[in-house]
Amino acid sequence: MEKILIVDDETEIADLVEVYLQNEGYEVYKFYNALDALACVDERETDLAILDVMLPDMDGFALCRRIREKYLFPIIMLTAKVEDMDKITGLTLGADDYITKPFNPLELIARVKTQLRRYTRYNVPGCPAAGQEIDIRGLYISKSSHKCTLNGKELALTPLEFNILWHLCEHRGNVVTSEELFSAVWGEAYLDSNNTVMTHIARLREKMDEPARKPKYVKTVWGVGYTIE
């Protein structure tokens, strides 16, 4: 049984999401503040987290950042704000998806299932892509172990960051458009206004200590996409 963490100080929303998740067969850990949620994550196995941005003791972005220091399971952010900056901040800190309030619980459940499928597919030994390894000038990435090192130092990549880097490495020498990258990694249609790829690329470069203006590995081809040469 997959275990889902819910953190939302609006009890009605937390309770509602809990009911829908339990009806789908998930085990639910429910909290109304960040500190109790952090303690739970350290003590219990967690497969996915749903975090509200507005919490009484710590905002959801800070909570997301704290979780990402140790764990790679998918994170979905909930917020009542619709500003693009909130979305960019959440995704840059390591969130995998984002949904604004009010939302349809069935849509949230669908996104939970999508994230869990994606996470499971890229973390189960024996998957069709197992055994594949790529080494590019000190950048080593293994799809079988789902690990990546740069000059011998392991990079703590989220599943989405790993999948982005793997796709770029797999197509090294070619320019991969944002549309193609989004379709390959997220499995959904790309929208012109979608800046999700950009924010994840920025986060990936940050973890690789890549300068944004002159990166050594993940390079931007302006107006086209990204490439690893």
mmCIF file of C-alpha atoms in Angstrom:
data_model
loop_
_atom_site.group_PDB
_atom_site.id
_atom_site.type_symbol
_atom_site.label_atom_id
_atom_site.label_comp_id
_atom_site.label_asym_id
_atom_site.label_seq_id
_atom_site.Cartn_x
_atom_site.Cartn_y
_atom_site.Cartn_z
ATOM 1 C CA MET A 1 0.000 0.000 0.000
ATOM 2 C CA GLU A 2 1.481 3.352 -1.060
ATOM 3 C CA LYS A 3 1.761 5.977 1.654
ATOM 4 C CA ILE A 4 0.766 9.610 1.055
ATOM 5 C CA LEU A 5 1.623 12.575 3.277
ATOM 6 C CA ILE A 6 -0.888 15.457 3.425
ATOM 7 C CA VAL A 7 0.082 18.763 5.054
ATOM 8 C CA ASP A 8 -2.617 21.448 5.092
ATOM 9 C CA ASP A 9 -3.812 23.637 7.968
ATOM 10 C CA GLU A 10 -7.281 23.904 6.405
ATOM 11 C CA THR A 11 -8.788 20.895 8.138
ATOM 12 C CA GLU A 12 -11.748 20.575 5.776
ATOM 13 C CA ILE A 13 -9.462 20.316 2.748
ATOM 14 C CA ALA A 14 -7.052 17.936 4.473
ATOM 15 C CA ASP A 15 -9.913 15.732 5.614
ATOM 16 C CA LEU A 16 -11.508 15.731 2.160
ATOM 17 C CA VAL A 17 -8.272 14.788 0.406
ATOM 18 C CA GLU A 18 -7.679 12.085 3.005
ATOM 19 C CA VAL A 19 -11.066 10.496 2.270
ATOM 20 C CA TYR A 20 -10.485 10.492 -1.495
ATOM 21 C CA LEU A 21 -7.004 9.005 -1.107
ATOM 22 C CA GLN A 22 -8.189 6.321 1.296
ATOM 23 C CA ASN A 23 -10.985 5.423 -1.113
ATOM 24 C CA GLU A 24 -8.270 4.774 -3.714
ATOM 25 C CA GLY A 25 -6.505 2.414 -1.336
ATOM 26 C CA TYR A 26 -3.673 4.669 -0.152
ATOM 27 C CA GLU A 27 -2.438 4.899 3.423
ATOM 28 C CA VAL A 28 -2.550 8.530 4.534
ATOM 29 C CA TYR A 29 -0.445 10.518 7.008
ATOM 30 C CA LYS A 30 -2.285 13.790 7.699
ATOM 31 C CA PHE A 31 -0.847 16.843 9.462
ATOM 32 C CA TYR A 32 -1.863 20.465 9.913
ATOM 33 C CA ASN A 33 1.663 21.883 10.379
ATOM 34 C CA ALA A 34 5.107 21.427 8.868
ATOM 35 C CA LEU A 35 7.138 20.324 11.884
ATOM 36 C CA ASP A 36 4.930 17.342 12.663
ATOM 37 C CA ALA A 37 5.055 16.412 8.976
ATOM 38 C CA LEU A 38 8.873 16.535 8.943
ATOM 39 C CA ALA A 39 9.008 14.261 11.971
ATOM 40 C CA CYS A 40 6.700 11.825 10.204
ATOM 41 C CA VAL A 41 8.830 11.750 7.050
ATOM 42 C CA ASP A 42 11.909 10.900 9.102
ATOM 43 C CA GLU A 43 10.112 8.110 10.943
ATOM 44 C CA ARG A 44 7.879 6.538 8.303
ATOM 45 C CA GLU A 45 8.291 5.462 4.698
ATOM 46 C CA THR A 46 6.592 7.957 2.386
ATOM 47 C CA ASP A 47 5.815 7.546 -1.334
ATOM 48 C CA LEU A 48 4.410 11.021 -2.119
ATOM 49 C CA ALA A 49 3.699 14.304 -0.322
ATOM 50 C CA ILE A 50 0.946 16.883 -0.862
ATOM 51 C CA LEU A 51 1.998 20.189 0.695
ATOM 52 C CA ASP A 52 -0.012 23.364 1.190
ATOM 53 C CA VAL A 53 1.987 26.545 0.628
ATOM 54 C CA MET A 54 0.404 28.465 3.530
ATOM 55 C CA LEU A 55 1.153 26.716 6.834
ATOM 56 C CA PRO A 56 1.185 28.173 10.358
ATOM 57 C CA ASP A 57 4.775 27.296 11.334
ATOM 58 C CA MET A 58 6.670 27.089 8.030
ATOM 59 C CA ASP A 59 5.614 27.848 4.469
ATOM 60 C CA GLY A 60 5.216 24.967 2.077
ATOM 61 C CA PHE A 61 8.182 26.022 -0.048
ATOM 62 C CA ALA A 62 10.501 25.820 2.975
ATOM 63 C CA LEU A 63 8.990 22.457 3.881
ATOM 64 C CA CYS A 64 9.550 21.237 0.313
ATOM 65 C CA ARG A 65 13.163 22.355 0.491
ATOM 66 C CA ARG A 66 13.702 20.565 3.826
ATOM 67 C CA ILE A 67 12.231 17.331 2.451
ATOM 68 C CA ARG A 68 14.366 17.538 -0.689
ATOM 69 C CA GLU A 69 17.525 17.639 1.436
ATOM 70 C CA LYS A 70 16.995 13.938 2.187
ATOM 71 C CA TYR A 71 14.219 12.451 0.076
ATOM 72 C CA LEU A 72 13.339 12.077 -3.616
ATOM 73 C CA PHE A 73 9.680 10.989 -3.524
ATOM 74 C CA PRO A 74 7.255 13.150 -5.580
ATOM 75 C CA ILE A 75 5.890 16.376 -4.074
ATOM 76 C CA ILE A 76 2.692 18.129 -5.159
ATOM 77 C CA MET A 77 2.166 21.699 -3.966
ATOM 78 C CA LEU A 78 -1.259 23.151 -3.092
ATOM 79 C CA THR A 79 -1.882 26.877 -2.991
ATOM 80 C CA ALA A 80 -4.656 29.437 -3.151
ATOM 81 C CA LYS A 81 -2.396 31.807 -5.086
ATOM 82 C CA VAL A 82 -2.254 31.749 -8.853
ATOM 83 C CA GLU A 83 0.789 33.960 -9.491
ATOM 84 C CA ASP A 84 3.352 32.357 -11.807
ATOM 85 C CA MET A 85 6.138 33.253 -9.386
ATOM 86 C CA ASP A 86 4.706 30.918 -6.772
ATOM 87 C CA LYS A 87 4.713 28.081 -9.257
ATOM 88 C CA ILE A 88 8.276 28.798 -10.379
ATOM 89 C CA THR A 89 9.451 28.931 -6.765
ATOM 90 C CA GLY A 90 7.821 25.632 -5.892
ATOM 91 C CA LEU A 91 9.177 23.785 -8.914
ATOM 92 C CA THR A 92 12.654 25.258 -8.494
ATOM 93 C CA LEU A 93 12.764 24.030 -4.898
ATOM 94 C CA GLY A 94 12.063 20.508 -6.104
ATOM 95 C CA ALA A 95 8.290 20.118 -6.315
ATOM 96 C CA ASP A 96 7.061 17.826 -9.082
ATOM 97 C CA ASP A 97 3.603 19.272 -9.639
ATOM 98 C CA TYR A 98 1.391 22.158 -8.603
ATOM 99 C CA ILE A 99 -2.355 22.635 -8.241
ATOM 100 C CA THR A 100 -4.280 25.715 -7.164
ATOM 101 C CA LYS A 101 -7.253 25.938 -4.823
ATOM 102 C CA PRO A 102 -10.104 25.430 -5.237
ATOM 103 C CA PHE A 103 -9.485 22.153 -7.045
ATOM 104 C CA ASN A 104 -11.429 19.074 -8.039
ATOM 105 C CA PRO A 105 -10.358 16.216 -5.721
ATOM 106 C CA LEU A 106 -10.558 13.815 -8.646
ATOM 107 C CA GLU A 107 -8.011 15.920 -10.537
ATOM 108 C CA LEU A 108 -5.678 15.796 -7.547
ATOM 109 C CA ILE A 109 -6.068 12.023 -7.340
ATOM 110 C CA ALA A 110 -5.246 11.746 -11.047
ATOM 111 C CA ARG A 111 -2.074 13.772 -10.551
ATOM 112 C CA VAL A 112 -1.096 11.667 -7.552
ATOM 113 C CA LYS A 113 -1.431 8.514 -9.659
ATOM 114 C CA THR A 114 0.590 10.074 -12.484
ATOM 115 C CA GLN A 115 3.440 11.051 -10.157
ATOM 116 C CA LEU A 116 3.497 7.656 -8.462
ATOM 117 C CA ARG A 117 3.536 5.821 -11.807
ATOM 118 C CA ARG A 118 6.393 7.976 -13.041
ATOM 119 C CA TYR A 119 8.367 7.614 -9.828
ATOM 120 C CA THR A 120 7.857 3.846 -9.697
ATOM 121 C CA ARG A 121 8.729 3.366 -13.360
ATOM 122 C CA TYR A 122 12.109 5.020 -12.962
ATOM 123 C CA ASN A 123 13.009 3.429 -9.619
ATOM 124 C CA VAL A 124 12.211 -0.263 -10.048
ATOM 125 C CA PRO A 125 15.108 -2.609 -10.911
ATOM 126 C CA GLY A 126 14.518 -4.680 -14.008
ATOM 127 C CA CYS A 127 12.658 -1.994 -15.968
ATOM 128 C CA PRO A 128 13.128 -2.147 -19.766
ATOM 129 C CA ALA A 129 15.838 0.522 -19.651
ATOM 130 C CA ALA A 130 17.855 -1.221 -16.914
ATOM 131 C CA GLY A 131 21.595 -1.539 -17.531
ATOM 132 C CA GLN A 132 21.948 1.662 -19.505
ATOM 133 C CA GLU A 133 24.844 3.896 -18.534
ATOM 134 C CA ILE A 134 26.253 7.084 -20.045
ATOM 135 C CA ASP A 135 29.525 8.842 -19.248
ATOM 136 C CA ILE A 136 30.159 12.308 -20.700
ATOM 137 C CA ARG A 137 33.380 14.020 -19.601
ATOM 138 C CA GLY A 138 32.999 13.085 -15.949
ATOM 139 C CA LEU A 139 29.213 13.180 -15.913
ATOM 140 C CA TYR A 140 28.080 9.606 -15.228
ATOM 141 C CA ILE A 141 24.427 8.599 -15.216
ATOM 142 C CA SER A 142 22.981 5.116 -14.757
ATOM 143 C CA LYS A 143 19.359 4.341 -15.456
ATOM 144 C CA SER A 144 19.564 0.918 -13.800
ATOM 145 C CA SER A 145 20.682 2.326 -10.431
ATOM 146 C CA HIS A 146 19.003 5.704 -10.977
ATOM 147 C CA LYS A 147 22.186 7.437 -9.818
ATOM 148 C CA CYS A 148 24.191 10.271 -11.281
ATOM 149 C CA THR A 149 27.680 11.495 -10.392
ATOM 150 C CA LEU A 150 29.669 14.487 -11.595
ATOM 151 C CA ASN A 151 33.437 14.115 -11.285
ATOM 152 C CA GLY A 152 32.881 11.399 -8.691
ATOM 153 C CA LYS A 153 30.409 13.389 -6.577
ATOM 154 C CA GLU A 154 26.875 12.003 -6.439
ATOM 155 C CA LEU A 155 24.127 14.430 -7.419
ATOM 156 C CA ALA A 156 20.906 14.343 -5.373
ATOM 157 C CA LEU A 157 18.459 14.571 -8.275
ATOM 158 C CA THR A 158 14.694 14.285 -8.055
ATOM 159 C CA PRO A 159 13.095 11.737 -10.421
ATOM 160 C CA LEU A 160 12.102 14.510 -12.834
ATOM 161 C CA GLU A 161 15.579 16.066 -12.789
ATOM 162 C CA PHE A 162 17.115 12.655 -13.416
ATOM 163 C CA ASN A 163 14.748 11.958 -16.307
ATOM 164 C CA ILE A 164 15.495 15.337 -17.896
ATOM 165 C CA LEU A 165 19.243 14.785 -17.662
ATOM 166 C CA TRP A 166 18.961 11.211 -18.924
ATOM 167 C CA HIS A 167 16.930 12.294 -21.949
ATOM 168 C CA LEU A 168 19.443 15.027 -22.792
ATOM 169 C CA CYS A 169 22.390 12.649 -22.347
ATOM 170 C CA GLU A 170 20.667 9.993 -24.425
ATOM 171 C CA HIS A 171 20.314 12.551 -27.239
ATOM 172 C CA ARG A 172 23.724 14.191 -26.708
ATOM 173 C CA GLY A 173 24.947 16.158 -29.681
ATOM 174 C CA ASN A 174 21.381 16.976 -30.716
ATOM 175 C CA VAL A 175 19.164 19.881 -29.702
ATOM 176 C CA VAL A 176 16.118 18.737 -27.731
ATOM 177 C CA THR A 177 13.192 21.155 -27.898
ATOM 178 C CA SER A 178 11.273 22.119 -24.772
ATOM 179 C CA GLU A 179 8.212 20.505 -26.319
ATOM 180 C CA GLU A 180 9.997 17.192 -26.876
ATOM 181 C CA LEU A 181 11.562 17.251 -23.407
ATOM 182 C CA PHE A 182 8.246 17.971 -21.710
ATOM 183 C CA SER A 183 6.462 15.262 -23.679
ATOM 184 C CA ALA A 184 9.181 12.682 -22.967
ATOM 185 C CA VAL A 185 9.522 13.409 -19.232
ATOM 186 C CA TRP A 186 6.038 14.536 -18.207
ATOM 187 C CA GLY A 187 4.108 12.512 -20.765
ATOM 188 C CA GLU A 188 1.746 15.392 -21.451
ATOM 189 C CA ALA A 189 1.134 17.949 -24.186
ATOM 190 C CA TYR A 190 3.326 21.036 -23.983
ATOM 191 C CA LEU A 191 1.740 24.504 -23.755
ATOM 192 C CA ASP A 192 3.491 27.627 -25.039
ATOM 193 C CA SER A 193 3.058 29.340 -21.677
ATOM 194 C CA ASN A 194 4.558 26.401 -19.786
ATOM 195 C CA ASN A 195 7.824 27.315 -18.036
ATOM 196 C CA THR A 196 8.140 24.021 -16.153
ATOM 197 C CA VAL A 197 11.047 22.786 -18.292
ATOM 198 C CA MET A 198 12.957 26.034 -17.785
ATOM 199 C CA THR A 199 12.599 25.956 -14.008
ATOM 200 C CA HIS A 200 13.708 22.320 -13.776
ATOM 201 C CA ILE A 201 16.698 22.973 -16.036
ATOM 202 C CA ALA A 202 17.676 25.871 -13.751
ATOM 203 C CA ARG A 203 17.431 23.632 -10.692
ATOM 204 C CA LEU A 204 19.429 20.897 -12.439
ATOM 205 C CA ARG A 205 22.213 23.333 -13.343
ATOM 206 C CA GLU A 206 22.273 24.602 -9.773
ATOM 207 C CA LYS A 207 22.862 21.082 -8.462
ATOM 208 C CA MET A 208 25.605 20.571 -11.053
ATOM 209 C CA ASP A 209 27.233 23.909 -10.080
ATOM 210 C CA GLU A 210 26.789 25.011 -13.672
ATOM 211 C CA PRO A 211 27.028 28.763 -14.396
ATOM 212 C CA ALA A 212 23.832 29.880 -16.106
ATOM 213 C CA ARG A 213 25.646 32.000 -18.708
ATOM 214 C CA LYS A 214 28.329 29.498 -19.722
ATOM 215 C CA PRO A 215 27.326 25.992 -18.658
ATOM 216 C CA LYS A 216 29.717 23.143 -19.433
ATOM 217 C CA TYR A 217 27.077 20.466 -19.845
ATOM 218 C CA VAL A 218 23.427 21.506 -20.203
ATOM 219 C CA LYS A 219 23.484 24.285 -22.788
ATOM 220 C CA THR A 220 20.623 26.445 -24.022
ATOM 221 C CA VAL A 221 20.057 26.872 -27.750
ATOM 222 C CA TRP A 222 18.014 30.063 -27.670
ATOM 223 C CA GLY A 223 14.627 29.788 -29.303
ATOM 224 C CA VAL A 224 15.038 26.058 -29.840
ATOM 225 C CA GLY A 225 15.762 24.033 -26.719
ATOM 226 C CA TYR A 226 18.639 22.379 -24.821
ATOM 227 C CA THR A 227 21.604 20.188 -25.649
ATOM 228 C CA ILE A 228 24.499 18.288 -24.108
ATOM 229 C CA GLU A 229 27.471 18.202 -26.469
#
